PDB file of C-alpha atoms in Angstrom:
ATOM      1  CA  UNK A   1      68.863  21.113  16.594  1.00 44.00           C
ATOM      2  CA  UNK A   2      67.902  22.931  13.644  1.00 46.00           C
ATOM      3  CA  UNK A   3      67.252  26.469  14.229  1.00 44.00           C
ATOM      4  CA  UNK A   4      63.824  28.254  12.748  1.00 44.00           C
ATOM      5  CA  UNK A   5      63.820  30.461  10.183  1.00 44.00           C
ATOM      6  CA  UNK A   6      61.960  33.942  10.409  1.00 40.00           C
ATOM      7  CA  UNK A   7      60.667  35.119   7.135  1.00 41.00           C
ATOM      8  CA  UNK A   8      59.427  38.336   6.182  1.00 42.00           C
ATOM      9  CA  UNK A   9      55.459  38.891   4.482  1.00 42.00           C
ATOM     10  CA  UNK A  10      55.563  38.806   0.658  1.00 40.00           C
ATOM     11  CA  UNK A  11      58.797  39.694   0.384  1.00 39.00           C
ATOM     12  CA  UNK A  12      60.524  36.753   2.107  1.00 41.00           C
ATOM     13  CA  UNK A  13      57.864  34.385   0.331  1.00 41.00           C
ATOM     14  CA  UNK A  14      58.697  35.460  -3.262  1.00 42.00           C
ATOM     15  CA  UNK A  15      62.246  35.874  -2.220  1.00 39.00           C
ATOM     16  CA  UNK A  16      62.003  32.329  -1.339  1.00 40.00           C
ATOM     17  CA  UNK A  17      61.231  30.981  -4.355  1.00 38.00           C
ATOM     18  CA  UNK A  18      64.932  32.101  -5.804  1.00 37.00           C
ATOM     19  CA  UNK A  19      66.919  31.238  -2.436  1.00 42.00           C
ATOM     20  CA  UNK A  20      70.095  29.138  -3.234  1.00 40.00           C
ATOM     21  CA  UNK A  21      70.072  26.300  -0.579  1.00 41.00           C
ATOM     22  CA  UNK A  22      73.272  25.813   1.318  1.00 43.00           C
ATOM     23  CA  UNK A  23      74.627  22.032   1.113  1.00 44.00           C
ATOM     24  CA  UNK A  24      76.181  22.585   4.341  1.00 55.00           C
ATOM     25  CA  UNK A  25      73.317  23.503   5.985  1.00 65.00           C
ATOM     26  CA  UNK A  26      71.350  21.254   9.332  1.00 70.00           C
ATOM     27  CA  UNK A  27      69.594  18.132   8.363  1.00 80.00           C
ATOM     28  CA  UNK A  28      66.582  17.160  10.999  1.00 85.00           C
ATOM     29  CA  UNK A  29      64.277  14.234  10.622  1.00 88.00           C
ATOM     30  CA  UNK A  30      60.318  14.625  10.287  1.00 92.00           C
ATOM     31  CA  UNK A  31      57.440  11.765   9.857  1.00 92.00           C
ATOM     32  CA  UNK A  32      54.349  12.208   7.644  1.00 94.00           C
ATOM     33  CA  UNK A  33      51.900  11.382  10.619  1.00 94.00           C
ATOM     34  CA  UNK A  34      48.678  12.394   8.082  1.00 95.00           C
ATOM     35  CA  UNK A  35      46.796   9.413   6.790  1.00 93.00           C
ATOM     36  CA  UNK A  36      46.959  10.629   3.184  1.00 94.00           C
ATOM     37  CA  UNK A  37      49.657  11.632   1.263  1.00 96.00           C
ATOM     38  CA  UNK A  38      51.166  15.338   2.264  1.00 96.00           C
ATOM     39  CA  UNK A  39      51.839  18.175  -0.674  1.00 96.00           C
ATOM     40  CA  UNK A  40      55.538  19.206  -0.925  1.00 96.00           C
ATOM     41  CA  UNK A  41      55.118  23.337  -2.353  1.00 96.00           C
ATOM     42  CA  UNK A  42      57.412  25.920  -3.732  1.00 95.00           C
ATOM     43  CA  UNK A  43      56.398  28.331  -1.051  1.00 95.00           C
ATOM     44  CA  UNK A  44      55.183  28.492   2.677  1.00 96.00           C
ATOM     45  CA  UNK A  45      51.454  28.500   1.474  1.00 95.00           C
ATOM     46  CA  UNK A  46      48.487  26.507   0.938  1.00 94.00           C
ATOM     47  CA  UNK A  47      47.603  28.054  -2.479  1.00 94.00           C
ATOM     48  CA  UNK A  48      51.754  27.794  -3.819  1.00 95.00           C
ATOM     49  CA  UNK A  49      52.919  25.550  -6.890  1.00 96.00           C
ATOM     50  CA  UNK A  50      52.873  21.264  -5.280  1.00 96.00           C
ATOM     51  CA  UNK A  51      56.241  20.020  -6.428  1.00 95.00           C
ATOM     52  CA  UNK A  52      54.981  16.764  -5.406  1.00 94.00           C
ATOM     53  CA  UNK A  53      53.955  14.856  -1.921  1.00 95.00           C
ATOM     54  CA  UNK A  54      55.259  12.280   0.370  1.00 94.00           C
ATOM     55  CA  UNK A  55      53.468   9.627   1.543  1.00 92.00           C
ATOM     56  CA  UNK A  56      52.143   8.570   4.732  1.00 93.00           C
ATOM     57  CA  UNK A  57      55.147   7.448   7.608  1.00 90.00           C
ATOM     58  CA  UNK A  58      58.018   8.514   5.069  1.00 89.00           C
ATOM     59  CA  UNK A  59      60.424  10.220   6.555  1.00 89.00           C
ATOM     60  CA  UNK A  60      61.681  13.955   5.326  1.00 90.00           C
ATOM     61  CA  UNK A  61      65.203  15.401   5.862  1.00 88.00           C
ATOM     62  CA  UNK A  62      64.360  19.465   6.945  1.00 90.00           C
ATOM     63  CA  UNK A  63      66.331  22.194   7.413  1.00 89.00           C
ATOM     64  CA  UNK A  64      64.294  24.737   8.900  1.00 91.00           C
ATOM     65  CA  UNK A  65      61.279  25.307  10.467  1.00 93.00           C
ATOM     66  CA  UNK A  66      59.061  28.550   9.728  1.00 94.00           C
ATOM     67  CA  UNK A  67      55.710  28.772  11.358  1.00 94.00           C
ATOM     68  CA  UNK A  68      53.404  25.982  10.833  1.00 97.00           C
ATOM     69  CA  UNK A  69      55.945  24.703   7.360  1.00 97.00           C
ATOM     70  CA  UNK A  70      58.855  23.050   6.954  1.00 95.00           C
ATOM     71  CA  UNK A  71      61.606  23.967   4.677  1.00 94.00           C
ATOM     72  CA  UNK A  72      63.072  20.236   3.278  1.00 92.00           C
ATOM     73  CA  UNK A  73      66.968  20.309   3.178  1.00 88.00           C
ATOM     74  CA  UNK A  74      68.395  19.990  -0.263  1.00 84.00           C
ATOM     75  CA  UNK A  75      68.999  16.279  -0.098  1.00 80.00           C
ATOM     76  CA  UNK A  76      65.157  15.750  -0.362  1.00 84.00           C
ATOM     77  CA  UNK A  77      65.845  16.200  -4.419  1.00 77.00           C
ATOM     78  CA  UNK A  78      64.092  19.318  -5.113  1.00 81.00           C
ATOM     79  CA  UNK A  79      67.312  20.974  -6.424  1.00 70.00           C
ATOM     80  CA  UNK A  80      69.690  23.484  -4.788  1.00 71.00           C
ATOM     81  CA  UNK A  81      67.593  26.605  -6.018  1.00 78.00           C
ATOM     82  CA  UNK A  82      64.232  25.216  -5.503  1.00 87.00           C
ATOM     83  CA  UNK A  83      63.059  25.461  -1.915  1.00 92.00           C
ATOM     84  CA  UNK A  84      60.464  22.864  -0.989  1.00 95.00           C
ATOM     85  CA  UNK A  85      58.000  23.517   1.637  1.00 96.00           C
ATOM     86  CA  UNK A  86      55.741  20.993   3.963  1.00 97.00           C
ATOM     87  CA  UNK A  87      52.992  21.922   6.340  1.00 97.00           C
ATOM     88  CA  UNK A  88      53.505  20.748   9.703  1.00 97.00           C
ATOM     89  CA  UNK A  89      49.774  21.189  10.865  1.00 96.00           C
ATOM     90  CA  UNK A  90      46.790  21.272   8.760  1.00 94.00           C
ATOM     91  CA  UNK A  91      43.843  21.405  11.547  1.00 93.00           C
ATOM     92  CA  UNK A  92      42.667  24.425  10.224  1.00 91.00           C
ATOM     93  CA  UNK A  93      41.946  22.826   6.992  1.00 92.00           C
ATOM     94  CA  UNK A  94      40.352  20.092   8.438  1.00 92.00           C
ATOM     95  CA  UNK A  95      43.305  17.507   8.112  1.00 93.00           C
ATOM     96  CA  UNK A  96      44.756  17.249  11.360  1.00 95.00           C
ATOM     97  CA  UNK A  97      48.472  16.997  12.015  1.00 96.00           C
ATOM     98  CA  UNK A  98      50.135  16.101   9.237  1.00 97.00           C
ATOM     99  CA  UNK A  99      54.461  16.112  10.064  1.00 96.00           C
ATOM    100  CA  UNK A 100      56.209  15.180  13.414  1.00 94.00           C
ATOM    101  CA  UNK A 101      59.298  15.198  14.282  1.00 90.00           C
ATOM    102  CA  UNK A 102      61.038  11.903  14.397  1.00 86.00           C
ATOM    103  CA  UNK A 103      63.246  11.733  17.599  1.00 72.00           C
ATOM    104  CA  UNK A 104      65.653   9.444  16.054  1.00 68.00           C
ATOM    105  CA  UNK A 105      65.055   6.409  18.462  1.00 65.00           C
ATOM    106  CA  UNK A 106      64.876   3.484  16.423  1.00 67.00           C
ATOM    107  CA  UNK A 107      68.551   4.334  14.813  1.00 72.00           C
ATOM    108  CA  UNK A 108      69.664   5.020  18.442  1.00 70.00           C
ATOM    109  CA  UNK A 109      68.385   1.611  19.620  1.00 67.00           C
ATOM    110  CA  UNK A 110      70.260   0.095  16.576  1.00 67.00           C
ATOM    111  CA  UNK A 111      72.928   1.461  17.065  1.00 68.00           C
ATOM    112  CA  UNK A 112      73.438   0.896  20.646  1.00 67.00           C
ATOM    113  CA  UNK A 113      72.150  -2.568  20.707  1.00 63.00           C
ATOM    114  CA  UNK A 114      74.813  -4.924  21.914  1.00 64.00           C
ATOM    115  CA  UNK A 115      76.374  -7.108  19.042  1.00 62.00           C
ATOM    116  CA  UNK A 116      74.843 -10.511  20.577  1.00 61.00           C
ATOM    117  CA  UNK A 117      71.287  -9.133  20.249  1.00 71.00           C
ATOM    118  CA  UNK A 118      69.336 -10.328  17.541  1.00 76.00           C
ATOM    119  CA  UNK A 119      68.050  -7.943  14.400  1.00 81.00           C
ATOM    120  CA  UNK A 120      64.585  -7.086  15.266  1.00 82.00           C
ATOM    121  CA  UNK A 121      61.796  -6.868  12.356  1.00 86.00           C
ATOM    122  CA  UNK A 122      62.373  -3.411  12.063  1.00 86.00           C
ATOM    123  CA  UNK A 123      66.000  -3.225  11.653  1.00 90.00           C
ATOM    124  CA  UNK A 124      68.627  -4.550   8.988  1.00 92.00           C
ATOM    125  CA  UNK A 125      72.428  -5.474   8.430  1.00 93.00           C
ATOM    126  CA  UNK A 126      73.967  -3.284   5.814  1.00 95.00           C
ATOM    127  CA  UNK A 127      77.542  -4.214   4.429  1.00 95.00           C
ATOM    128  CA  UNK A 128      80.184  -1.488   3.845  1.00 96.00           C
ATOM    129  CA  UNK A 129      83.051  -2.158   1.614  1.00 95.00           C
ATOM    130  CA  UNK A 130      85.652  -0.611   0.438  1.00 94.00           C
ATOM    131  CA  UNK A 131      87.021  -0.907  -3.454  1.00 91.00           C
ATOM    132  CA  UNK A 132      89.714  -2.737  -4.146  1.00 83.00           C
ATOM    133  CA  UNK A 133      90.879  -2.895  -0.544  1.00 76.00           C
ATOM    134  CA  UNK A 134      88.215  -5.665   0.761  1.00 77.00           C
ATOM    135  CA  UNK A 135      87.716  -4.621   3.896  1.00 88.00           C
ATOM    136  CA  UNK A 136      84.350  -4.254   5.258  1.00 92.00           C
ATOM    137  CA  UNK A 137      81.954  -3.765   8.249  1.00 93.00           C
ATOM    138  CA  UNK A 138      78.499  -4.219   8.978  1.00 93.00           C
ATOM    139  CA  UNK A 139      76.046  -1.979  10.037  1.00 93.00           C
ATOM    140  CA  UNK A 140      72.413  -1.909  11.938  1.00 91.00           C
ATOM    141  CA  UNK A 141      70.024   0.403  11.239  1.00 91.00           C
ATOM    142  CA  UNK A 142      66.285   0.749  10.928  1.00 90.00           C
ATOM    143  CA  UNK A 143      64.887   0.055   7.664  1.00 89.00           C
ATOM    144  CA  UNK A 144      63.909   3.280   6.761  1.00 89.00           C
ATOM    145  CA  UNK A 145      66.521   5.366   7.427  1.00 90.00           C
ATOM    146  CA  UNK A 146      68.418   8.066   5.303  1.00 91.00           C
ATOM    147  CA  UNK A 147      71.748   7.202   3.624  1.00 92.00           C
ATOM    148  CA  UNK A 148      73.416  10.166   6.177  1.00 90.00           C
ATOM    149  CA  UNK A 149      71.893   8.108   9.160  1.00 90.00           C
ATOM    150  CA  UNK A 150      73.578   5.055   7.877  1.00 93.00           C
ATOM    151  CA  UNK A 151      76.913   6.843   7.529  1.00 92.00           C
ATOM    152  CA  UNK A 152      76.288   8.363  10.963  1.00 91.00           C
ATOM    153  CA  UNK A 153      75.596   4.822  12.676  1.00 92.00           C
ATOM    154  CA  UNK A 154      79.092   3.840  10.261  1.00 94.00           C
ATOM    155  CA  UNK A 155      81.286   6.212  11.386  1.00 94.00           C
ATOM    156  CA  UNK A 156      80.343   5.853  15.407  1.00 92.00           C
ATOM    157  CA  UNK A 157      80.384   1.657  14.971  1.00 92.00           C
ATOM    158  CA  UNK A 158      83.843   2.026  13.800  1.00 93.00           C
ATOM    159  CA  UNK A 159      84.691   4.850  16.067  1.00 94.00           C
ATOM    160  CA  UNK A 160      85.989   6.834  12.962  1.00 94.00           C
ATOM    161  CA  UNK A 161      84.511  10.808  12.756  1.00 94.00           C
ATOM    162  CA  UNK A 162      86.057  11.157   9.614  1.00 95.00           C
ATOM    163  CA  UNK A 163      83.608   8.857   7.278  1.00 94.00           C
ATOM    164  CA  UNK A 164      80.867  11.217   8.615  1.00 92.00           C
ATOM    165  CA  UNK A 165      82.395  13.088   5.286  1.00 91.00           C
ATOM    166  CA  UNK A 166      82.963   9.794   2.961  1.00 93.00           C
ATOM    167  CA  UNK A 167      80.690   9.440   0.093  1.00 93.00           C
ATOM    168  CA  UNK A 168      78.531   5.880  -0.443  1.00 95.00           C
ATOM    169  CA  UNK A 169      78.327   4.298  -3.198  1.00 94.00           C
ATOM    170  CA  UNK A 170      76.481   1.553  -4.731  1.00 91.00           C
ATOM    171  CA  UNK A 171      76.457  -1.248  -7.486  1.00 90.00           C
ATOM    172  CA  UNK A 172      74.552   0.655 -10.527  1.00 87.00           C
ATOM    173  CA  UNK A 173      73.187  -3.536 -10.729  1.00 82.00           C
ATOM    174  CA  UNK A 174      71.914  -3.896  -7.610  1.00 79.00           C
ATOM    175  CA  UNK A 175      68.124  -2.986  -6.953  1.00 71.00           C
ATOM    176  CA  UNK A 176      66.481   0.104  -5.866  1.00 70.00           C
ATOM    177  CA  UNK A 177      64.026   1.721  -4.001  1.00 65.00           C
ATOM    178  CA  UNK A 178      62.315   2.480  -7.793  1.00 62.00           C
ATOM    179  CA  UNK A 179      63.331  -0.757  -9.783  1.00 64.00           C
ATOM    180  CA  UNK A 180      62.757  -3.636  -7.405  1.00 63.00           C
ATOM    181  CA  UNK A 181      65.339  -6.133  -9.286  1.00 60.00           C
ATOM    182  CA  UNK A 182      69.024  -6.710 -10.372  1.00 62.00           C
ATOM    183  CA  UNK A 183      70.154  -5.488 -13.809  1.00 67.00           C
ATOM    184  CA  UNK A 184      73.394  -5.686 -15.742  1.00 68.00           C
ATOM    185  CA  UNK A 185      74.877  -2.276 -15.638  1.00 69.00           C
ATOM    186  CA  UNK A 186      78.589  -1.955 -14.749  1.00 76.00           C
ATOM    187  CA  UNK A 187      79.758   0.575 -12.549  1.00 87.00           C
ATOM    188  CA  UNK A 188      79.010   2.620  -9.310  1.00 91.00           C
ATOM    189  CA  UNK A 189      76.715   5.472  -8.816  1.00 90.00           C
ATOM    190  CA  UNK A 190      77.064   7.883  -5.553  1.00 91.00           C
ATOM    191  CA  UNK A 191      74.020   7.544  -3.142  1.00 91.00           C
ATOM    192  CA  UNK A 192      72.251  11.021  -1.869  1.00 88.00           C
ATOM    193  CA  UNK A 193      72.444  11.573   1.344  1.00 86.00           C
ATOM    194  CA  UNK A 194      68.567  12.351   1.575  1.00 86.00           C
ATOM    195  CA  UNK A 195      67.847   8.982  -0.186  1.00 89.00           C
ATOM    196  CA  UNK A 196      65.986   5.796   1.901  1.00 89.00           C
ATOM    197  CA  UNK A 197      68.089   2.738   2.497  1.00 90.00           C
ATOM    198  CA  UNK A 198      65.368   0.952   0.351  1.00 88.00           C
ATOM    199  CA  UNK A 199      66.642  -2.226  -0.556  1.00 89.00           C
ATOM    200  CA  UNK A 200      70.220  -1.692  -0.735  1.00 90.00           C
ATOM    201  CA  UNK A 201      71.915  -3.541   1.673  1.00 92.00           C
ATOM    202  CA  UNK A 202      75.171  -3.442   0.507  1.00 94.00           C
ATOM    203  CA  UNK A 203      77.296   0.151  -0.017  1.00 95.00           C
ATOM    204  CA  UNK A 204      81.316   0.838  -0.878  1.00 95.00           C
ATOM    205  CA  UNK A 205      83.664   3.518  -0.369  1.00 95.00           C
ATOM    206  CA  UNK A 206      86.799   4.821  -1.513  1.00 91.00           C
ATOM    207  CA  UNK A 207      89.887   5.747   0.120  1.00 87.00           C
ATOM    208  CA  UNK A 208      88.380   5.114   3.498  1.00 91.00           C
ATOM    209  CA  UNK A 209      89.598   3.538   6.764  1.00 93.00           C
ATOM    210  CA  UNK A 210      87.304   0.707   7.917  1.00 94.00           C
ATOM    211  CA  UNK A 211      89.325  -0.263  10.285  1.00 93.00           C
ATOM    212  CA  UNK A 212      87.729  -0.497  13.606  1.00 93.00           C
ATOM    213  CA  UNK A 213      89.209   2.169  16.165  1.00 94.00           C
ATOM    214  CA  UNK A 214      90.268   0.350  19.673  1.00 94.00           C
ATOM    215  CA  UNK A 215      87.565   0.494  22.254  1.00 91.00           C
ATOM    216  CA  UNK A 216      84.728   1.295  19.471  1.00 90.00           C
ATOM    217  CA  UNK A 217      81.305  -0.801  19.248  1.00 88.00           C
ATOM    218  CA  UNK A 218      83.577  -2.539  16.165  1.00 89.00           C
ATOM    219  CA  UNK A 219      85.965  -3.526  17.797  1.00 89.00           C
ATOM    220  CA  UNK A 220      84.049  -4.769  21.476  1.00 85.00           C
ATOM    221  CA  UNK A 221      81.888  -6.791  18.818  1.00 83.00           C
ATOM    222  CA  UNK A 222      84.861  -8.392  17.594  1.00 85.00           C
ATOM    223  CA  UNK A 223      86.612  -9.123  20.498  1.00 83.00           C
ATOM    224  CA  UNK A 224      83.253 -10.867  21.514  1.00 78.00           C
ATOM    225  CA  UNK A 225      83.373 -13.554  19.051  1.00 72.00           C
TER     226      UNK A 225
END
């Protein structure tokens, strides 16, 4: 669980503004619950610069909690030296809660569904390959979860810890969550671990072990066919 953060009057706030955020540091899931879309700001304060919003029912990766905000972890895309700051309730302006924390079910219930069930509406099949081996697995997971949850659900399937560290890739031609259709460019581009699924439902790796582990969901569901 990620631990809160205490800061300290004006001090902390302007300090916070310069703060170098660690890549190493907690990643916990939130949910825009507000009906309208939710200002992202530079500091813990209503009156601070707005860096941008999120939407209503996206998801946020945070990595602290101070008071009634949110500090989003670095894999949101606001930069390493730019901390990015959420309210979590905004009754007192008159907008009612506006961020929850997401418990995390839906991947759990993907994850531990047996490999007979079917794919329910709210869950997909994503393919993980790796280059120039041709191995690959699939995974479930809920449609709107982060690349790190996918590699999470990846590396438990296949009973392997180690790909909890593996970087995913994807086809620079397939679609994205931004460009909605296929295009010609060659090549691979690495995947943020704070970026949606989207519509990419197939990833690679490198140098990784796909390999199901003996006695892991991978290989039960193979043993089942």
């Amino acid at each position: 669980r990620v631990q809160s953060q205490k800061a300290g009057g004006a001090a902390a706030a302007g300090a916070a503004t310069m703060a170098v955020v660690p890549v190493s540091e907690p990643k916990e899931m939130w949910r825009v619950v507000a009906k309208k879309f939710v200002a992202v700001r530079a500091e813990p304060r209503n009156d601070s610069l707005c860096l941008g919003a999120r939407k209503p029912g996206a998801r946020v990766v945070v990595a602290c909690r101070d008071g009634n905000w949110v500090r989003l972890h670095g894999d949101e895309g606001y930069g390493q030296q730019q901390p990015a700051w959420m309210m979590i309730d905004g009754d007192e302006l008159g907008l009612g809660m506006l961020l929850e924390q997401d418990a995390g079910t839906s991947l759990a219930m993907a994850m531990e569904a047996k490999p007979t069930s079917g794919i329910s509406r709210s869950e997909v099949v994503v393919t993980v390959r790796r280059l120039g081996r041709g191995s690959c697995v699939d995974v479930r997971v809920p449609k709107d979860c982060k690349i790190f949850e996918l590699r999470t659900a990846l590396a438990e399937y296949v009973g392997r810890p180690e790909l909890m560290e593996v970087k995913l890739l994807r086809k620079n031609s397939e679609p994205t969550k931004f460009r909605p259709y296929s295009t010609d460019d060659p090549g691979y581009a690495s995947i943020k671990d704070g970026d949606d699924l989207g519509p990419t439902r197939t990833v690679f790796v490198m140098k990784a072990d796909l390999d199901p582990v003996p006695g892991s969901p991978a290989d039960h569901a193979l043993r089942a066919l």
